[in-house]
Short mmCIF file of C-alpha atoms in Angstrom, two decimals:
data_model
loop_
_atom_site.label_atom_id
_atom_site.label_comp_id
_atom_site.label_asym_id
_atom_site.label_seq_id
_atom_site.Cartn_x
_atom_site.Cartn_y
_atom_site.Cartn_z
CA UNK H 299 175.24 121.39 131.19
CA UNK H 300 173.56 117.65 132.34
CA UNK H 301 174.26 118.14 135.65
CA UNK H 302 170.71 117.54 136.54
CA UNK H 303 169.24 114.67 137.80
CA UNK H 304 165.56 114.12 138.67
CA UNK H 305 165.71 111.29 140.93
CA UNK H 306 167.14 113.32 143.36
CA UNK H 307 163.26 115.11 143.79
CA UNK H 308 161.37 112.18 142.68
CA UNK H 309 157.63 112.27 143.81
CA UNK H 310 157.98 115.56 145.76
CA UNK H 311 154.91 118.39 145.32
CA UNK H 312 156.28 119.40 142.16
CA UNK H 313 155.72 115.50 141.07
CA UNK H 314 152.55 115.42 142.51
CA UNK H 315 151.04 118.07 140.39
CA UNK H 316 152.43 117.78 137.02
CA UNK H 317 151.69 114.04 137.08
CA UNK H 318 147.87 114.37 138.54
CA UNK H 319 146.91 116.77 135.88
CA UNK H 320 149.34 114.47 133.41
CA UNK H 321 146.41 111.72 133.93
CA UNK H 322 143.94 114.09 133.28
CA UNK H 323 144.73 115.13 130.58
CA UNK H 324 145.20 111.45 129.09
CA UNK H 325 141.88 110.85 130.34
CA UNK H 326 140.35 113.37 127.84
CA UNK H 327 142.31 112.32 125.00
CA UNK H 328 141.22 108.62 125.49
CA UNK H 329 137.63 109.80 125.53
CA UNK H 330 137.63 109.57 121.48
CA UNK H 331 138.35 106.51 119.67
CA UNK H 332 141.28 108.21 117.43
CA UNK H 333 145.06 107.18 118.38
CA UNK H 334 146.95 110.53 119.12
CA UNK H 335 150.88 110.64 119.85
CA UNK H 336 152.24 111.35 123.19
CA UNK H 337 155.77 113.20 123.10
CA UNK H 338 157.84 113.78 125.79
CA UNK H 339 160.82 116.30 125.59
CA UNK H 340 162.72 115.57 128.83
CA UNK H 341 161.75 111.93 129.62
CA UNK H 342 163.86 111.58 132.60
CA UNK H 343 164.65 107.80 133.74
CA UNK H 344 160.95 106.82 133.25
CA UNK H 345 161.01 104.94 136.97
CA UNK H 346 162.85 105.97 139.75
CA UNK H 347 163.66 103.62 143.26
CA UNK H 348 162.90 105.87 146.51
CA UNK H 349 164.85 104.01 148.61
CA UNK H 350 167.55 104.39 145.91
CA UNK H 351 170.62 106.75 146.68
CA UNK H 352 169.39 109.66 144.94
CA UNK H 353 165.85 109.82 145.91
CA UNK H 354 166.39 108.94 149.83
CA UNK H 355 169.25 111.91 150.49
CA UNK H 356 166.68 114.74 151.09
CA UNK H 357 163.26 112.49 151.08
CA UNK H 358 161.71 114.79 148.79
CA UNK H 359 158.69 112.31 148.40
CA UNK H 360 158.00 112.43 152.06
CA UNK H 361 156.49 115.74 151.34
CA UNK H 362 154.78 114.90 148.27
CA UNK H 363 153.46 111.77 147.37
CA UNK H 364 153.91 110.21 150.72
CA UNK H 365 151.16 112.30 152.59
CA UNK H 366 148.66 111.35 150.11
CA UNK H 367 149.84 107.11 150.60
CA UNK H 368 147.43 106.26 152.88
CA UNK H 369 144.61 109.01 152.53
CA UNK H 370 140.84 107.32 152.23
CA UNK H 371 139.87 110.48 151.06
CA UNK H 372 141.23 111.50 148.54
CA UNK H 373 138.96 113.37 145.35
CA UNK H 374 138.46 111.21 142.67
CA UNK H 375 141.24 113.12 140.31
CA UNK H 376 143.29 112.19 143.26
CA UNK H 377 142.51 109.07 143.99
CA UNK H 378 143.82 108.01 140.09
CA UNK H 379 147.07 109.24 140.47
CA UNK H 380 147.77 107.87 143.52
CA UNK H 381 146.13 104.58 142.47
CA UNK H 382 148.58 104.37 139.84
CA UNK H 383 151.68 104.79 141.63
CA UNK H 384 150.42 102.17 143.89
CA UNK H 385 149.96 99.99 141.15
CA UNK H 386 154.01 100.27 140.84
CA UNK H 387 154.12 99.33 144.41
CA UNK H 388 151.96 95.67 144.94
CA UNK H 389 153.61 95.50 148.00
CA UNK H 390 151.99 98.33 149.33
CA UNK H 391 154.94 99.76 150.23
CA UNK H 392 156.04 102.88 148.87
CA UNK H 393 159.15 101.90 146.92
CA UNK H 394 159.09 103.37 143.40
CA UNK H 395 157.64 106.92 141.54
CA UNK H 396 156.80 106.70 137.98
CA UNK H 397 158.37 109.33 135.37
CA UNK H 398 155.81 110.71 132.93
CA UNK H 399 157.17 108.18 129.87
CA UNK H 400 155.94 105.50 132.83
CA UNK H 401 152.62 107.57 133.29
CA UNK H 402 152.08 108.02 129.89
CA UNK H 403 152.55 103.95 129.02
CA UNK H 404 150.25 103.18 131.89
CA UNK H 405 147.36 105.50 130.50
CA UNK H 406 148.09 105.15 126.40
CA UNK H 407 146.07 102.78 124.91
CA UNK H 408 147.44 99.95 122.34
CA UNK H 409 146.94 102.44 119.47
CA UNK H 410 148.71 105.56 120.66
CA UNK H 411 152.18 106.68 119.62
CA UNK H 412 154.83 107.09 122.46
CA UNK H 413 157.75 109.73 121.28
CA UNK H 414 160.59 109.81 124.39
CA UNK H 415 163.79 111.90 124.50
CA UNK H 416 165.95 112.03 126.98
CA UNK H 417 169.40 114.24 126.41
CA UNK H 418 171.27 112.94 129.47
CA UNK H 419 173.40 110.46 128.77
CA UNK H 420 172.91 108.09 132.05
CA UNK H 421 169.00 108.74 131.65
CA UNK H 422 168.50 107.93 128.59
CA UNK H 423 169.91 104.54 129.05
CA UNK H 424 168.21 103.80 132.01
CA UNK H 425 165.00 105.07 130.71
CA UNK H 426 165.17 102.65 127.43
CA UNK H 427 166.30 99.36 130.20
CA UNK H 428 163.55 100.24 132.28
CA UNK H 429 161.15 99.76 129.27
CA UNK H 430 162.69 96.66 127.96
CA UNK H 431 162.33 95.09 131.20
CA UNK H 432 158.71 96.36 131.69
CA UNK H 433 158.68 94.18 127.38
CA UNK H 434 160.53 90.96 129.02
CA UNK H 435 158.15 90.87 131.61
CA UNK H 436 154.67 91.47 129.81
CA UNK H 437 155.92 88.81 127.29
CA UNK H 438 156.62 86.15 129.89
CA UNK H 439 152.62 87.32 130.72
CA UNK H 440 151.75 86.32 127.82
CA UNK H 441 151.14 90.14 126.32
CA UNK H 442 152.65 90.68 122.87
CA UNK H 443 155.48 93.09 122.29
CA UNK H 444 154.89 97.25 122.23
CA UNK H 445 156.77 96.66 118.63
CA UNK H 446 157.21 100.59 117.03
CA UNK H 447 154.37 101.86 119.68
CA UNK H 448 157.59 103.41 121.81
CA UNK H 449 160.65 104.53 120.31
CA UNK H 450 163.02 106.40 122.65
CA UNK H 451 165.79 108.74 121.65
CA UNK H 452 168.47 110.00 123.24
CA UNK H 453 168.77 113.66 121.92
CA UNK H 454 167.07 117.00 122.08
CA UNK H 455 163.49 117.01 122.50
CA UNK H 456 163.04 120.74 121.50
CA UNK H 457 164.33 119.45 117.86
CA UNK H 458 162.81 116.47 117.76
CA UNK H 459 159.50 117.96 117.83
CA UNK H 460 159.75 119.35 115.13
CA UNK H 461 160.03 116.32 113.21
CA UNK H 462 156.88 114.67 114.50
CA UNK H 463 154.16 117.76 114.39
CA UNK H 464 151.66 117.56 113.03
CA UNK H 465 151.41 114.07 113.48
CA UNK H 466 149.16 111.85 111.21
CA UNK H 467 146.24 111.21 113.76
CA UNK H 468 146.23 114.96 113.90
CA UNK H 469 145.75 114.61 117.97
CA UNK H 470 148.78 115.24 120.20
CA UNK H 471 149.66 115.46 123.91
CA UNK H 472 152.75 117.02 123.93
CA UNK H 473 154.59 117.08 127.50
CA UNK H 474 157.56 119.79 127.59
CA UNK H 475 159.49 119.79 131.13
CA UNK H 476 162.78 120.70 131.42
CA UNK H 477 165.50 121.06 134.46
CA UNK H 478 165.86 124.87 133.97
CA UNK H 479 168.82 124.75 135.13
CA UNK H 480 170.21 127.47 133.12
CA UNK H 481 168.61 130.75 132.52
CA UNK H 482 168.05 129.71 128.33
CA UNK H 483 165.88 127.31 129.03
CA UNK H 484 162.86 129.79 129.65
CA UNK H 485 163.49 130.71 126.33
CA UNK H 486 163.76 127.68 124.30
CA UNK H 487 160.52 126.54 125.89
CA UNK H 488 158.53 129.97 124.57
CA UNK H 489 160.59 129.30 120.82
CA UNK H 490 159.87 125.48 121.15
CA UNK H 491 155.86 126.16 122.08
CA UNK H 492 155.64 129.08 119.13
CA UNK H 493 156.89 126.79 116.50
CA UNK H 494 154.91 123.91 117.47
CA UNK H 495 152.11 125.50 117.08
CA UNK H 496 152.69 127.15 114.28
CA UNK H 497 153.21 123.67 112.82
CA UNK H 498 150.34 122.21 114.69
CA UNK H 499 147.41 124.76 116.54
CA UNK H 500 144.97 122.12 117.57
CA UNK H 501 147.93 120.30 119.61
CA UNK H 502 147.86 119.87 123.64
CA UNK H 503 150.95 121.54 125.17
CA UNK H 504 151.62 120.98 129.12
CA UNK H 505 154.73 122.72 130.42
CA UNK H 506 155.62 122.22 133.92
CA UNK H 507 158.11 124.99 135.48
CA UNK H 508 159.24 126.02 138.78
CA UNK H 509 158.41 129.44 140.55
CA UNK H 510 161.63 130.91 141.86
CA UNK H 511 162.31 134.58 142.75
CA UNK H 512 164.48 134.66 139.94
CA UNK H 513 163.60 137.13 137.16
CA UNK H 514 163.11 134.74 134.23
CA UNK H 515 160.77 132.43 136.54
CA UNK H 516 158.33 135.12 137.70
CA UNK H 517 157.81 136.43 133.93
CA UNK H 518 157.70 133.44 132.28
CA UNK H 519 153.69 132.36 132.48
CA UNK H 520 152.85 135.91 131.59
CA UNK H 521 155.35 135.07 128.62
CA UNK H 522 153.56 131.91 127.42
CA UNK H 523 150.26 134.07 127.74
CA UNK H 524 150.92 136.00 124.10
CA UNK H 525 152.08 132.36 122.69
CA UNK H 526 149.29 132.07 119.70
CA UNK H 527 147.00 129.06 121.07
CA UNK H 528 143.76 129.86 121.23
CA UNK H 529 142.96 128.92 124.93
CA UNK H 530 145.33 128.56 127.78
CA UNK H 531 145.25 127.27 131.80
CA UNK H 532 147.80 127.90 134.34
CA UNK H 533 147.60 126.32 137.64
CA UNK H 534 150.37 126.73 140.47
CA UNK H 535 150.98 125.24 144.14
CA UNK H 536 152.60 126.58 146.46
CA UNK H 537 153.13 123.94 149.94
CA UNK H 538 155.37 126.80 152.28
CA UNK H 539 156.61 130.81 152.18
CA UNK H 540 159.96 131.26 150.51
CA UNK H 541 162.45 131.37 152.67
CA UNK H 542 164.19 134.99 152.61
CA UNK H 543 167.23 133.01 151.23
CA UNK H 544 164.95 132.58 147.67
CA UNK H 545 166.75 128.58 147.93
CA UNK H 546 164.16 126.11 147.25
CA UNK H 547 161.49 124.67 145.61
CA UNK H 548 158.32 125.89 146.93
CA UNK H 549 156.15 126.05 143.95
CA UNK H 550 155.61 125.08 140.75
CA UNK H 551 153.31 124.99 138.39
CA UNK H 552 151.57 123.70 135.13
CA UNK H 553 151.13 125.99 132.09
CA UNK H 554 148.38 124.09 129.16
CA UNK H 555 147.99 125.42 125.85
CA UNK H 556 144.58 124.02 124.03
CA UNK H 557 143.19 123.25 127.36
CA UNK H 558 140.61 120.46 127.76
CA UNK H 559 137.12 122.14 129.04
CA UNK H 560 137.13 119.56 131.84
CA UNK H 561 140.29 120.50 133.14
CA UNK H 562 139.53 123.53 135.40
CA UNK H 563 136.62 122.37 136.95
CA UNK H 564 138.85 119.37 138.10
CA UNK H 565 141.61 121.50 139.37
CA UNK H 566 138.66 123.89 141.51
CA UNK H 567 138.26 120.43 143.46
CA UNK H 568 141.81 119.16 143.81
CA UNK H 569 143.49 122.17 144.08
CA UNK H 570 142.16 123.11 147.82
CA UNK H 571 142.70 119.58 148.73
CA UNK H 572 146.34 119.53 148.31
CA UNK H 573 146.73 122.83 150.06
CA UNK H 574 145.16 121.68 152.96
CA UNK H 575 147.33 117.86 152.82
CA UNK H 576 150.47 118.98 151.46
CA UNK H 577 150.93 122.73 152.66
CA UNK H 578 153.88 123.30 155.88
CA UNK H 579 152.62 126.99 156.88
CA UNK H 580 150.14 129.82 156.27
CA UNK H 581 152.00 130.46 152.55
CA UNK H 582 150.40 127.42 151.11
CA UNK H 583 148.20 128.48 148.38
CA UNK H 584 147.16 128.01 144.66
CA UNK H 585 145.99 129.96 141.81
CA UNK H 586 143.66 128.81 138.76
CA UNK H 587 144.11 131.10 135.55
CA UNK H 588 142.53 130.91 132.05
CA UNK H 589 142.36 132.85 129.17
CA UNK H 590 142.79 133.90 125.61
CA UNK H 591 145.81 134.66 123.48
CA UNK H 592 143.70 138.03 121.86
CA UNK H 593 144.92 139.92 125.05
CA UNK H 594 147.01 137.66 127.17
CA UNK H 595 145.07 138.87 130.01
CA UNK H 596 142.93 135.85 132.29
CA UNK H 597 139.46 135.17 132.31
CA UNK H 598 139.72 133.99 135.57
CA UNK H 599 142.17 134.15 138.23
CA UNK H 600 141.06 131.92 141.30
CA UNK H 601 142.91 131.46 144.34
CA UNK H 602 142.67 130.03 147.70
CA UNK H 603 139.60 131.67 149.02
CA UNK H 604 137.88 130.24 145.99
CA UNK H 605 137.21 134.01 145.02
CA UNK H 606 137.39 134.92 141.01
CA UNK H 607 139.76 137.89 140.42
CA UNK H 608 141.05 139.66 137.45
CA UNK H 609 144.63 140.38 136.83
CA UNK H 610 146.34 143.77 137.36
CA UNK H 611 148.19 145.54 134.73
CA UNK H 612 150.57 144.57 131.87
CA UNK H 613 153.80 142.24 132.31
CA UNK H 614 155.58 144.26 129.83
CA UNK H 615 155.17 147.53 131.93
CA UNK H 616 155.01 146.03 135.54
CA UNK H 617 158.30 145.37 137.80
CA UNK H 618 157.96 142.66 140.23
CA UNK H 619 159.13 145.04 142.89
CA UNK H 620 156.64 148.03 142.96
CA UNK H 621 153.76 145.54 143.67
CA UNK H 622 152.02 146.44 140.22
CA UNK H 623 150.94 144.53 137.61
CA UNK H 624 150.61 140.76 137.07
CA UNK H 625 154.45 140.19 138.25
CA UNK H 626 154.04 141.21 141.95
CA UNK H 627 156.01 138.84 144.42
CA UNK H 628 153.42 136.20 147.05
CA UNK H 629 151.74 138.17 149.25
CA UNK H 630 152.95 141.52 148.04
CA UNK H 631 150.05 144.07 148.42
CA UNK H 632 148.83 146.03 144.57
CA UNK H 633 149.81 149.14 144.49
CA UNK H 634 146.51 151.78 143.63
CA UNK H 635 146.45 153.86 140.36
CA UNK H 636 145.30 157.17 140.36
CA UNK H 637 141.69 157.61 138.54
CA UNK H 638 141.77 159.31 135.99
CA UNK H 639 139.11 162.37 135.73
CA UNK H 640 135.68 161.34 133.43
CA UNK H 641 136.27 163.65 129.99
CA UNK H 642 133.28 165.16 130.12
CA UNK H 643 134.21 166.56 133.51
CA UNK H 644 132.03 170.10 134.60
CA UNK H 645 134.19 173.10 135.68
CA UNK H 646 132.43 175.43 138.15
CA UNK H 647 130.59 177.54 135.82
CA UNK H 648 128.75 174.01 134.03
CA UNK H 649 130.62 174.68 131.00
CA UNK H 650 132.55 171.14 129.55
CA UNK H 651 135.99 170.99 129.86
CA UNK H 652 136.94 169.50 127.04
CA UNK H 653 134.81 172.12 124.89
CA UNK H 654 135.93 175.10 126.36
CA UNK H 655 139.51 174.03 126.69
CA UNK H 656 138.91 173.25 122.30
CA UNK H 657 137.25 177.58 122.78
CA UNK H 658 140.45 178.76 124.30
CA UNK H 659 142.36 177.11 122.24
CA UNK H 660 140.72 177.98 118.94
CA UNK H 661 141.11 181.53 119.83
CA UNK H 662 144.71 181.97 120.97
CA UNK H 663 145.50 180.97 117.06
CA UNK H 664 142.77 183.13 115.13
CA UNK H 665 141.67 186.50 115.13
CA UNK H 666 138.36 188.94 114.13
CA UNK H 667 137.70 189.04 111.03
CA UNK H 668 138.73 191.73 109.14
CA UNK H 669 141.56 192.66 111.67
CA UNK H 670 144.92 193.83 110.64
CA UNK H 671 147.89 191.46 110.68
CA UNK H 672 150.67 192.27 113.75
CA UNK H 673 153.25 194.12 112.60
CA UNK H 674 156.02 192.02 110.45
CA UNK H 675 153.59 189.14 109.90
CA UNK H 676 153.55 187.68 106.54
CA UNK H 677 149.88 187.49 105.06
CA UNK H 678 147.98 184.05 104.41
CA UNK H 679 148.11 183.17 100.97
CA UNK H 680 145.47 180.28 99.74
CA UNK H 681 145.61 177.96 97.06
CA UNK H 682 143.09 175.52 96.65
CA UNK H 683 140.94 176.89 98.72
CA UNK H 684 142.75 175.79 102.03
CA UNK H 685 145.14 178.06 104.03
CA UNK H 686 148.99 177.79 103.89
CA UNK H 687 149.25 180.16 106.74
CA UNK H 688 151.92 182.00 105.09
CA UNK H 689 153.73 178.51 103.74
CA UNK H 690 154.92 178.78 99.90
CA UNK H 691 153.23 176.28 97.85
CA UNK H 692 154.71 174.54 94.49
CA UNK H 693 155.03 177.18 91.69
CA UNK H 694 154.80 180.25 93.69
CA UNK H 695 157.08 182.39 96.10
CA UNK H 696 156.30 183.66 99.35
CA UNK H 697 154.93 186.89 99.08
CA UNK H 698 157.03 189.83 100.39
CA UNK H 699 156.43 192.91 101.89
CA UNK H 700 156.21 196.15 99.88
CA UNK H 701 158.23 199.17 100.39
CA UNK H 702 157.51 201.84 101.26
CA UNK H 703 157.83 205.08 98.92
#
């Protein structure tokens, strides 16, 4: 199915966050001097027109990137994504929403690697104008050709990762964003992500997703929690309350394997900022996680009240509709366990449970010594000095009663 099409949402919320924390994250990576490889799996059309067909039927951008146009203040994490769509926009007037390939040019340096694939047939061939244009006009600048820096393929990006990790710099920013439009896609992400970094563990892997009420949607962070990378950050927005319909995009958010250590400190001061700019009703709200692969469980779980909070129960045992667990629906109230008793709990008379219930035990299966067996009982036999309690062992027969004369 490539019935999906991403111009039609172009710079809505969704854009807004994957792309902010997109030039983040190519911040850190430009911090050392060694070229890495940027690989996107779903490219998308690279540039897209909002006053174009597609983009101006719903005027998803009107609730995205246009609120934050003319904002003065704007945090600095902000302030650089915006600044670079503007720079797509001289006119000042908001016209056209980069792609992440278009992102990912604008923050590469000369050195670094760009690996695009696009599987749509109409995308792809936009995508690889768009950057041939972007070539005719730097070399009427003056600037020399990109040469083999950017190669784009039209194919399957899931495959064609394979191919390129690990890649010779050993540093890679690997982008992984599909339309989920079918139910599989959940999966090949998790199979994609557990055989990358099997091939490559040191790698950066960002995968944006959607949060629908569907099934597959609400388990699939917890999912990408057991994936074997050592550290892991999940941030998600939410702008309005799902409607009771479930239609909709009202959040989304951005899953990062081998997280950068500046990364969550940046999203603590963004995070509340967008709420407050981009959010339509009381349901706005994000939430910060981090943590380790060893249990899957977060670190840290922060949400709009800036509090810290742990996570409740297991995925694998929780169902998103009896409110326990780490799969419970927005704004659906934890259920309470029962405590469970201390064992070393004191009955009445100050005797220890647990020793006399061992007492009790002990003496429902022995008896005095030197007592006569019940009548028709067979009688213990050792061998080896340890009790068979009336078992045969190898080369002997059970012994037998004797008859009486």
């Amino acid at each position: 199915m490539l019935s999906y099409r991403h111009a039609f949402h172009a710079g809505n919320h969704a854009d807004v966050l994957k792309h902010f924390v997109q030039v983040q994250l190519h911040e850190y990576m430009n911090q050392k001097d060694t070229a890495y490889t940027y690989i996107d799996t779903h490219s998308g059309a690279g540039v897209y027109a909002l006053d174009g067909s597609f983009a101006s039927k719903n005027a998803e951008f009107d609730t995205g990137i246009g609120p934050l146009w003319t904002r003065t203040d704007l945090p600095p994490a902000l302030a650089e994504y915006v600044a670079l769509v503007k720079g797509m926009n001289p006119s000042g007037k908001m016209r056209y929403y980069p792609g992440s390939p278009w992102v990912a040019d604008q923050m590469t340096r000369p050195e670094d690697r760009l690996r695009l694939f696009e599987l749509h047939p109409a995308d792809s061939k936009i995508l690889a104008d768009n950057f041939r244009k972007a070539d005719a006009h730097k070399a009427e600048q003056g600037e020399r050709s990109r040469g083999k820096r950017v190669m784009i393929e039209r194919g399957d990006g899931f495959l064609s990762m394979k191919a390129l990790l690990p890649p010779p710099s050993r540093r890679a920013l690997v982008l992984i964003d599909p339309p989920y439009e079918m139910k599989d896609d959940y999966r090949k992400v998790k199979d994609a992500l557990e055989d990358a970094l099997g091939r490559f563990p040191s790698g950066i892997f960002a995968v944006w997703y959607p949060v629908l009420q569907r099934m597959e949607s609400r388990q699939f962070a917890d999912r990408l929690k057991r994936l074997p990378a050592k550290e892991w950050l999940n941030v998600t927005l939410t702008v309005s309350t799902p409607g009771p319909d479930g239609f909709g995009l009202h959040s989304s958010g951005m899953f990062i394997l081998n997280p950068p250590y500046t990364l969550e400190p940046m999203l603590r001061e963004v995070m509340p900022y967008l709420v407050k700019v981009l959010g339509k009703d009381a349901g706005a709200t994000f939430v910060i996680e981090r943590g380790t692969q060893v249990t899957g469980a977060a670190a840290a779980r922060v949400g709009a009240g800036g509090t810290a909070r742990q996570p409740v129960g297991n995925a694998r045992r929780a169902s998103p509709l009896s409110g326990t667990g780490s799969l419970r629906l927005p704004g659906q109230a934890a259920v309470p366990r029962p405590e469970t008793p201390p064992a070393d709990a004191r009955r009445p008379d100050g005797a220890a449970a647990s020793k006399v219930g061992a007492s009790e035990r002990a003496k429902r299966f022995s008896r005095a010594e030197g007592a006569a067996p019940a009548a028709g009982a067979r009688p213990e036999r050792a061998t080896s000095g340890r009790p068979t309690a009336g078992r045969p062992t190898a080369g002997t027969s059970p012994a037998r009663p004797r008859k009486r004369t």
